[in-house]
Amino acid sequence: MPKPLPRVPHVESPFLLRAELLTAVPQSMSTIDRLEAEGKFPKRIRLEPTNRVAWLRREVTAYLRHLANRKRPRAQEDHVKAANQELVSKRSGPTPEDQPANPDHQFAPASATSGRNPDVGG
């Protein structure tokens, strides 16, 4: 049997073992087994050459994110969508209301609008 690799202290494993899975997921092991059989939970992976199993951390994280979004109240979901849409519209550039009134979209010199140049003291 090959010798296991040493653990690196500050590197997170890409796998979740059963004990860690049960602390991360708000369901029992029997519920996880049932959801996995129905295809609603990430599939486990057998860690060769042992009989141990694990789940991919990124797949479990995606499942938890999906679960959190599903449980979010509808009003809160609408509020988040509205806020995101507002951010997107602000990033898309100036609106027609922000544009100058003249059709050429050029600013007129100060002397043409007020009769005097505000930059020149007088």
mmCIF file of C-alpha atoms in Angstrom:
data_model
loop_
_atom_site.group_PDB
_atom_site.id
_atom_site.type_symbol
_atom_site.label_atom_id
_atom_site.label_comp_id
_atom_site.label_asym_id
_atom_site.label_seq_id
_atom_site.Cartn_x
_atom_site.Cartn_y
_atom_site.Cartn_z
ATOM 1 C CA MET A 1 0.000 0.000 0.000
ATOM 2 C CA PRO A 2 1.410 3.422 -0.948
ATOM 3 C CA LYS A 3 2.362 5.835 1.778
ATOM 4 C CA PRO A 4 -0.127 8.788 2.067
ATOM 5 C CA LEU A 5 1.101 12.210 1.072
ATOM 6 C CA PRO A 6 1.906 14.637 3.889
ATOM 7 C CA ARG A 7 -0.686 17.328 4.553
ATOM 8 C CA VAL A 8 0.149 20.902 3.681
ATOM 9 C CA PRO A 9 -1.004 23.093 6.603
ATOM 10 C CA HIS A 10 -2.586 26.073 4.796
ATOM 11 C CA VAL A 11 -3.974 24.379 1.696
ATOM 12 C CA GLU A 12 -7.629 23.385 1.648
ATOM 13 C CA SER A 13 -8.352 19.928 0.292
ATOM 14 C CA PRO A 14 -10.561 19.760 -2.810
ATOM 15 C CA PHE A 15 -12.448 16.914 -1.079
ATOM 16 C CA LEU A 16 -14.933 16.831 1.785
ATOM 17 C CA LEU A 17 -14.844 13.675 3.879
ATOM 18 C CA ARG A 18 -18.021 12.427 5.548
ATOM 19 C CA ALA A 19 -17.420 14.121 8.939
ATOM 20 C CA GLU A 20 -16.720 17.514 7.355
ATOM 21 C CA LEU A 21 -19.646 17.094 4.960
ATOM 22 C CA LEU A 22 -22.026 16.578 7.870
ATOM 23 C CA THR A 23 -20.831 19.795 9.500
ATOM 24 C CA ALA A 24 -21.224 21.783 6.257
ATOM 25 C CA VAL A 25 -24.561 20.454 4.982
ATOM 26 C CA PRO A 26 -27.721 21.010 7.073
ATOM 27 C CA GLN A 27 -29.027 17.477 6.402
ATOM 28 C CA SER A 28 -28.505 14.025 7.866
ATOM 29 C CA MET A 29 -26.468 11.333 6.139
ATOM 30 C CA SER A 30 -29.604 9.361 5.268
ATOM 31 C CA THR A 31 -31.108 12.446 3.598
ATOM 32 C CA ILE A 32 -27.857 13.046 1.731
ATOM 33 C CA ASP A 33 -27.876 9.382 0.572
ATOM 34 C CA ARG A 34 -31.474 9.749 -0.672
ATOM 35 C CA LEU A 35 -30.808 13.060 -2.449
ATOM 36 C CA GLU A 36 -27.673 11.613 -4.030
ATOM 37 C CA ALA A 37 -29.631 8.606 -5.321
ATOM 38 C CA GLU A 38 -32.241 10.995 -6.795
ATOM 39 C CA GLY A 39 -29.506 13.032 -8.484
ATOM 40 C CA LYS A 40 -30.194 16.152 -6.384
ATOM 41 C CA PHE A 41 -26.903 16.057 -4.448
ATOM 42 C CA PRO A 42 -23.316 15.755 -5.738
ATOM 43 C CA LYS A 43 -22.072 12.192 -6.226
ATOM 44 C CA ARG A 44 -19.457 10.781 -3.889
ATOM 45 C CA ILE A 45 -16.050 9.727 -5.113
ATOM 46 C CA ARG A 46 -14.223 6.644 -3.902
ATOM 47 C CA LEU A 47 -10.704 7.501 -2.776
ATOM 48 C CA GLU A 48 -8.581 4.712 -4.222
ATOM 49 C CA PRO A 49 -6.985 2.418 -2.948
ATOM 50 C CA THR A 50 -8.977 2.774 0.292
ATOM 51 C CA ASN A 51 -12.671 2.268 0.920
ATOM 52 C CA ARG A 52 -13.094 5.909 1.936
ATOM 53 C CA VAL A 53 -15.411 8.232 0.048
ATOM 54 C CA ALA A 54 -15.432 12.000 -0.365
ATOM 55 C CA TRP A 55 -17.339 14.716 -2.181
ATOM 56 C CA LEU A 56 -15.842 17.472 -4.306
ATOM 57 C CA ARG A 57 -15.813 20.658 -2.245
ATOM 58 C CA ARG A 58 -16.769 22.898 -5.206
ATOM 59 C CA GLU A 59 -19.823 20.728 -6.011
ATOM 60 C CA VAL A 60 -21.019 20.761 -2.400
ATOM 61 C CA THR A 61 -20.486 24.538 -2.241
ATOM 62 C CA ALA A 62 -22.545 24.951 -5.421
ATOM 63 C CA TYR A 63 -25.298 22.757 -3.903
ATOM 64 C CA LEU A 64 -25.337 24.877 -0.726
ATOM 65 C CA ARG A 65 -25.502 28.070 -2.785
ATOM 66 C CA HIS A 66 -28.448 26.621 -4.752
ATOM 67 C CA LEU A 67 -30.134 25.613 -1.479
ATOM 68 C CA ALA A 68 -29.679 29.116 -0.040
ATOM 69 C CA ASN A 69 -31.095 30.757 -3.188
ATOM 70 C CA ARG A 70 -34.076 28.407 -3.156
ATOM 71 C CA LYS A 71 -34.905 29.238 0.458
ATOM 72 C CA ARG A 72 -34.569 33.005 -0.082
ATOM 73 C CA PRO A 73 -37.947 34.760 0.250
ATOM 74 C CA ARG A 74 -39.441 36.015 -3.013
ATOM 75 C CA ALA A 75 -39.493 39.660 -1.869
ATOM 76 C CA GLN A 76 -35.806 39.532 -0.970
ATOM 77 C CA GLU A 77 -35.031 37.884 -4.319
ATOM 78 C CA ASP A 78 -36.863 40.696 -6.154
ATOM 79 C CA HIS A 79 -34.964 43.285 -4.103
ATOM 80 C CA VAL A 80 -31.614 41.665 -4.986
ATOM 81 C CA LYS A 81 -32.548 41.490 -8.690
ATOM 82 C CA ALA A 82 -33.596 45.162 -8.662
ATOM 83 C CA ALA A 83 -30.347 46.196 -6.976
ATOM 84 C CA ASN A 84 -28.303 44.176 -9.485
ATOM 85 C CA GLN A 85 -30.239 45.663 -12.390
ATOM 86 C CA GLU A 86 -29.646 49.171 -11.017
ATOM 87 C CA LEU A 87 -25.917 48.476 -10.795
ATOM 88 C CA VAL A 88 -25.844 47.192 -14.371
ATOM 89 C CA SER A 89 -27.725 50.214 -15.685
ATOM 90 C CA LYS A 90 -25.332 52.574 -13.889
ATOM 91 C CA ARG A 91 -22.362 50.806 -15.455
ATOM 92 C CA SER A 92 -23.777 50.873 -18.975
ATOM 93 C CA GLY A 93 -22.984 54.553 -19.518
ATOM 94 C CA PRO A 94 -24.801 57.858 -19.470
ATOM 95 C CA THR A 95 -28.523 57.919 -20.096
ATOM 96 C CA PRO A 96 -30.170 60.270 -22.644
ATOM 97 C CA GLU A 97 -31.082 62.612 -19.752
ATOM 98 C CA ASP A 98 -27.366 63.032 -19.017
ATOM 99 C CA GLN A 99 -26.595 64.089 -22.588
ATOM 100 C CA PRO A 100 -26.433 67.741 -23.669
ATOM 101 C CA ALA A 101 -29.578 69.229 -25.181
ATOM 102 C CA ASN A 102 -28.079 70.178 -28.544
ATOM 103 C CA PRO A 103 -28.373 67.565 -31.323
ATOM 104 C CA ASP A 104 -24.649 67.538 -32.145
ATOM 105 C CA HIS A 105 -23.848 66.473 -28.559
ATOM 106 C CA GLN A 106 -21.236 69.181 -28.257
ATOM 107 C CA PHE A 107 -20.964 71.725 -25.524
ATOM 108 C CA ALA A 108 -21.379 75.322 -26.603
ATOM 109 C CA PRO A 109 -18.663 77.771 -25.566
ATOM 110 C CA ALA A 110 -19.424 79.759 -22.427
ATOM 111 C CA SER A 111 -19.571 83.046 -24.365
ATOM 112 C CA ALA A 112 -22.403 81.729 -26.554
ATOM 113 C CA THR A 113 -24.553 80.722 -23.603
ATOM 114 C CA SER A 114 -24.110 83.463 -21.036
ATOM 115 C CA GLY A 115 -22.535 86.306 -22.944
ATOM 116 C CA ARG A 116 -19.348 86.169 -20.914
ATOM 117 C CA ASN A 117 -16.621 83.676 -20.086
ATOM 118 C CA PRO A 118 -16.854 82.564 -16.436
ATOM 119 C CA ASP A 119 -13.188 81.548 -16.460
ATOM 120 C CA VAL A 120 -12.019 85.088 -17.101
ATOM 121 C CA GLY A 121 -12.200 87.404 -14.120
ATOM 122 C CA GLY A 122 -13.872 90.654 -14.729
#
